[in-house]
Short mmCIF file of C-alpha atoms in Angstrom, two decimals:
data_model
loop_
_atom_site.label_atom_id
_atom_site.label_comp_id
_atom_site.label_asym_id
_atom_site.label_seq_id
_atom_site.Cartn_x
_atom_site.Cartn_y
_atom_site.Cartn_z
CA ASP A 1 0.00 0.00 0.00
CA ALA A 2 1.17 3.52 -0.73
CA LYS A 3 2.72 5.56 2.04
CA THR A 4 1.02 8.73 3.25
CA THR A 5 2.41 11.93 4.73
CA GLN A 6 0.44 14.16 7.09
CA PRO A 7 1.37 17.15 9.25
CA PRO A 8 1.83 16.02 12.86
CA SER A 9 -0.54 18.60 14.30
CA MET A 10 -2.97 21.36 13.40
CA ASP A 11 -5.10 23.86 15.25
CA CYS A 12 -8.50 25.10 14.15
CA ALA A 13 -10.97 27.49 15.74
CA GLU A 14 -14.32 26.13 16.77
CA GLY A 15 -16.96 26.75 14.14
CA ARG A 16 -14.46 27.13 11.34
CA ALA A 17 -13.71 24.61 8.63
CA ALA A 18 -10.83 22.26 9.38
CA ASN A 19 -8.82 21.27 6.33
CA LEU A 20 -6.51 18.31 6.85
CA PRO A 21 -4.02 17.57 4.05
CA CYS A 22 -2.54 14.22 3.08
CA ASN A 23 0.11 13.42 0.52
CA HIS A 24 0.10 10.03 -1.18
CA SER A 25 2.32 10.61 -4.20
CA THR A 26 2.95 6.89 -4.85
CA ILE A 27 -0.72 5.91 -4.93
CA SER A 28 -1.61 3.43 -7.64
CA GLY A 29 -4.72 3.29 -9.80
CA ASN A 30 -6.70 0.80 -7.72
CA GLU A 31 -5.88 2.26 -4.31
CA TYR A 32 -8.53 4.10 -2.33
CA VAL A 33 -7.96 6.95 0.13
CA TYR A 34 -9.58 6.34 3.52
CA TRP A 35 -9.80 8.64 6.51
CA TYR A 36 -10.26 7.52 10.09
CA ARG A 37 -10.01 9.43 13.34
CA GLN A 38 -9.23 8.38 16.88
CA ILE A 39 -10.46 10.33 19.84
CA HIS A 40 -8.29 9.82 22.91
CA SER A 41 -8.56 6.31 24.41
CA GLN A 42 -11.21 5.19 21.96
CA GLY A 43 -11.21 2.96 18.91
CA PRO A 44 -10.77 4.62 15.51
CA GLN A 45 -13.85 5.86 13.71
CA TYR A 46 -14.37 5.62 9.96
CA ILE A 47 -14.97 9.02 8.36
CA ILE A 48 -14.96 8.78 4.59
CA HIS A 49 -13.21 7.22 1.62
CA GLY A 50 -12.82 7.83 -2.11
CA LEU A 51 -11.08 6.68 -5.25
CA LYS A 52 -10.83 9.71 -7.51
CA ASN A 53 -14.04 11.69 -7.23
CA ASN A 54 -14.72 14.08 -4.41
CA GLU A 55 -16.95 12.62 -1.75
CA THR A 56 -19.21 14.06 0.92
CA ASN A 57 -21.13 12.52 3.78
CA GLU A 58 -22.69 13.73 6.99
CA MET A 59 -19.32 13.96 8.71
CA ALA A 60 -16.95 15.41 6.17
CA SER A 61 -15.92 16.06 2.60
CA LEU A 62 -12.98 14.48 0.82
CA ILE A 63 -11.27 16.35 -1.97
CA ILE A 64 -8.84 14.32 -4.09
CA THR A 65 -6.59 16.10 -6.58
CA GLU A 66 -6.87 15.17 -10.22
CA ASP A 67 -3.51 13.37 -10.20
CA ARG A 68 -4.60 11.62 -6.97
CA LYS A 69 -1.28 12.40 -5.32
CA SER A 70 -2.87 14.29 -2.47
CA SER A 71 -6.17 14.79 -0.75
CA THR A 72 -7.82 17.03 1.81
CA LEU A 73 -10.33 16.08 4.46
CA ILE A 74 -12.68 18.92 5.29
CA LEU A 75 -14.70 19.15 8.49
CA PRO A 76 -17.04 22.01 7.56
CA HIS A 77 -17.88 23.34 11.02
CA ALA A 78 -15.42 22.01 13.56
CA THR A 79 -16.54 21.48 17.14
CA LEU A 80 -14.54 20.70 20.25
CA ARG A 81 -15.58 17.05 19.87
CA ASP A 82 -13.65 16.90 16.61
CA THR A 83 -10.37 17.09 18.52
CA ALA A 84 -8.69 13.80 17.62
CA VAL A 85 -5.88 12.17 15.66
CA TYR A 86 -6.85 11.89 12.00
CA TYR A 87 -5.37 9.15 9.87
CA CYS A 88 -5.17 9.14 6.09
CA ILE A 89 -4.69 5.58 4.81
CA VAL A 90 -4.32 4.28 1.27
CA ILE A 91 -5.81 0.83 0.74
CA ASP A 92 -5.44 -1.45 -2.26
CA GLY A 93 -8.74 -2.04 -4.03
CA GLY A 94 -10.66 -0.89 -0.97
CA GLY A 95 -10.25 -4.45 0.13
CA ALA A 96 -10.53 -6.24 3.42
CA ASP A 97 -6.94 -6.02 4.60
CA GLY A 98 -5.58 -4.91 7.92
CA LEU A 99 -4.81 -1.22 8.05
CA THR A 100 -1.38 0.35 8.35
CA PHE A 101 -1.69 3.44 10.50
CA GLY A 102 0.88 6.20 10.21
CA LYS A 103 1.33 8.89 12.83
CA GLY A 104 -1.66 10.90 11.63
CA THR A 105 -2.50 14.53 12.33
CA HIS A 106 -3.46 15.61 15.82
CA LEU A 107 -6.21 18.14 15.20
CA ILE A 108 -6.91 20.43 18.13
CA ILE A 109 -10.07 22.51 17.99
CA GLN A 110 -9.67 25.71 19.98
CA PRO A 111 -12.68 27.29 21.69
CA GLY B 1 -23.54 2.80 11.38
CA ALA B 2 -22.18 -0.64 12.16
CA VAL B 3 -21.42 -1.39 15.80
CA VAL B 4 -18.53 -3.39 17.17
CA SER B 5 -18.21 -4.10 20.86
CA GLN B 6 -15.34 -5.32 23.00
CA HIS B 7 -15.36 -6.92 26.39
CA PRO B 8 -13.94 -6.16 28.83
CA SER B 9 -13.20 -2.47 28.36
CA TRP B 10 -10.35 -2.72 30.82
CA VAL B 11 -8.67 -5.50 32.74
CA ILE B 12 -5.88 -5.81 35.27
CA CYS B 13 -4.18 -9.15 35.63
CA LYS B 14 -1.15 -10.59 37.33
CA SER B 15 1.98 -11.58 35.47
CA GLY B 16 1.80 -15.16 34.22
CA THR B 17 -1.97 -15.35 33.92
CA SER B 18 -4.03 -15.40 30.72
CA VAL B 19 -6.62 -12.86 29.63
CA LYS B 20 -9.35 -13.26 27.03
CA ILE B 21 -10.74 -10.29 25.10
CA GLU B 22 -13.93 -10.59 23.08
CA CYS B 23 -14.82 -8.68 19.93
CA ARG B 24 -18.37 -8.77 18.61
CA SER B 25 -20.02 -7.29 15.55
CA LEU B 26 -23.48 -6.45 16.86
CA ASP B 27 -25.51 -5.70 13.75
CA PHE B 28 -23.63 -7.34 10.91
CA GLN B 29 -21.72 -10.48 10.11
CA ALA B 30 -17.99 -10.30 9.63
CA THR B 31 -15.98 -13.09 8.06
CA THR B 32 -12.85 -11.07 8.74
CA MET B 33 -11.86 -9.29 11.92
CA PHE B 34 -8.59 -7.68 12.85
CA TRP B 35 -6.68 -7.21 16.08
CA TYR B 36 -4.52 -4.17 16.74
CA ARG B 37 -2.34 -3.08 19.63
CA GLN B 38 -1.56 0.50 20.60
CA PHE B 39 1.12 1.56 23.05
CA PRO B 40 0.98 5.02 24.66
CA LYS B 41 1.58 7.89 22.25
CA GLN B 42 1.93 5.49 19.31
CA SER B 43 -0.25 4.51 16.39
CA LEU B 44 -2.21 1.32 16.11
CA MET B 45 -0.20 -1.69 15.00
CA LEU B 46 -1.90 -4.58 13.24
CA MET B 47 -1.30 -7.82 15.13
CA ALA B 48 -3.34 -10.37 13.23
CA THR B 49 -6.18 -11.06 10.84
CA SER B 50 -8.92 -13.31 12.12
CA ASN B 51 -10.93 -15.31 9.60
CA GLU B 52 -14.10 -17.12 10.54
CA GLY B 53 -13.59 -20.86 10.46
CA SER B 54 -9.89 -20.80 9.72
CA LYS B 55 -6.59 -20.02 11.36
CA ALA B 56 -5.59 -16.46 12.04
CA THR B 57 -2.82 -14.78 10.11
CA TYR B 58 -0.25 -13.05 12.28
CA GLU B 59 1.93 -10.08 11.42
CA GLN B 60 5.67 -10.44 11.55
CA GLY B 61 6.97 -10.32 15.08
CA VAL B 62 3.67 -11.27 16.74
CA GLU B 63 3.90 -14.57 18.59
CA LYS B 64 0.99 -16.77 17.58
CA ASP B 65 1.39 -19.01 20.62
CA LYS B 66 1.19 -16.05 22.94
CA PHE B 67 -1.72 -14.25 21.29
CA LEU B 68 -4.32 -16.91 20.57
CA ILE B 69 -7.11 -15.88 18.22
CA ASN B 70 -10.37 -17.73 17.72
CA HIS B 71 -13.06 -16.67 15.25
CA ALA B 72 -15.71 -19.26 15.88
CA SER B 73 -18.69 -17.39 14.46
CA LEU B 74 -19.47 -14.59 12.05
CA THR B 75 -19.99 -12.16 14.92
CA LEU B 76 -17.35 -13.11 17.47
CA SER B 77 -13.56 -13.15 17.57
CA THR B 78 -11.54 -13.63 20.73
CA LEU B 79 -7.95 -12.73 21.56
CA THR B 80 -6.31 -14.55 24.46
CA VAL B 81 -3.08 -13.14 25.83
CA THR B 82 -1.37 -16.14 27.40
CA SER B 83 1.18 -15.93 30.18
CA ALA B 84 0.88 -12.17 30.23
CA HIS B 85 3.86 -10.02 31.19
CA PRO B 86 4.03 -6.32 32.04
CA GLU B 87 5.32 -5.54 28.53
CA ASP B 88 2.00 -6.87 27.17
CA SER B 89 0.23 -3.97 28.87
CA SER B 90 -1.37 -2.05 26.04
CA PHE B 91 -4.61 -0.91 24.42
CA TYR B 92 -6.01 -3.76 22.32
CA ILE B 93 -8.48 -2.83 19.60
CA CYS B 94 -10.42 -5.05 17.22
CA SER B 95 -12.14 -4.18 13.99
CA ALA B 96 -14.60 -5.95 11.75
CA ASP B 97 -14.75 -5.66 7.99
CA ARG B 98 -18.10 -4.78 6.45
CA VAL B 99 -18.21 -4.17 2.71
CA HIS B 100 -14.65 -2.85 2.62
CA GLU B 101 -15.08 -0.50 5.56
CA GLN B 102 -13.57 -1.38 8.91
CA TYR B 103 -15.54 -0.68 12.04
CA PHE B 104 -13.56 -0.56 15.23
CA GLY B 105 -14.41 -1.60 18.72
CA PRO B 106 -13.92 0.77 21.65
CA GLY B 107 -10.74 -0.99 22.76
CA THR B 108 -9.61 -2.95 25.81
CA ARG B 109 -7.03 -1.51 28.18
CA LEU B 110 -4.86 -4.34 29.54
CA THR B 111 -2.60 -3.75 32.50
CA VAL B 112 -0.35 -6.58 33.65
CA THR B 113 1.10 -6.19 37.14
#
């Protein structure tokens, strides 16, 4: 699976949009981009995934560049409960394999 | 969304004893479940893949005789830490695969004294 690079930490004001970048320059054609988050001392939570089109659900939006070498997770109106470590993971074929977690981005929402 | 539970949520045991952790998919069937371990201030590390009705597949460096995995039904996988030592103290998290999305349990905090 392709390696991802994320900033170690980010701050965002409550109520503002949080934009979390992820680089995956070695992604191959059948690899999906998945985002999970982990709130302290809890299990990770699935957020969203995509292949090449932008995606939106009730939690977030995922913007994937045309060359698919990077993506951005957008939390449109961040709340204090969105403070967590966010992981961007590239998965082959969206298949049922165990996940390789990098260090992720620690997003801190400031009141 | 899909719900995965773990039991117990935390456990303290003495060195040399064994501890069993259960992982259940509550509202869907999962032929494949995964077990992860997370040490403080580190990311999750995949330990093993649990397949219903067959032997688990362990990641390199994970002792299969120490971490026994049983996936006897489509909704239950168990991880038994045998002869636990203080260095096995960690946060153990399971996940279940549902249509190419993994749903994680809340985790089990194991402390070995």
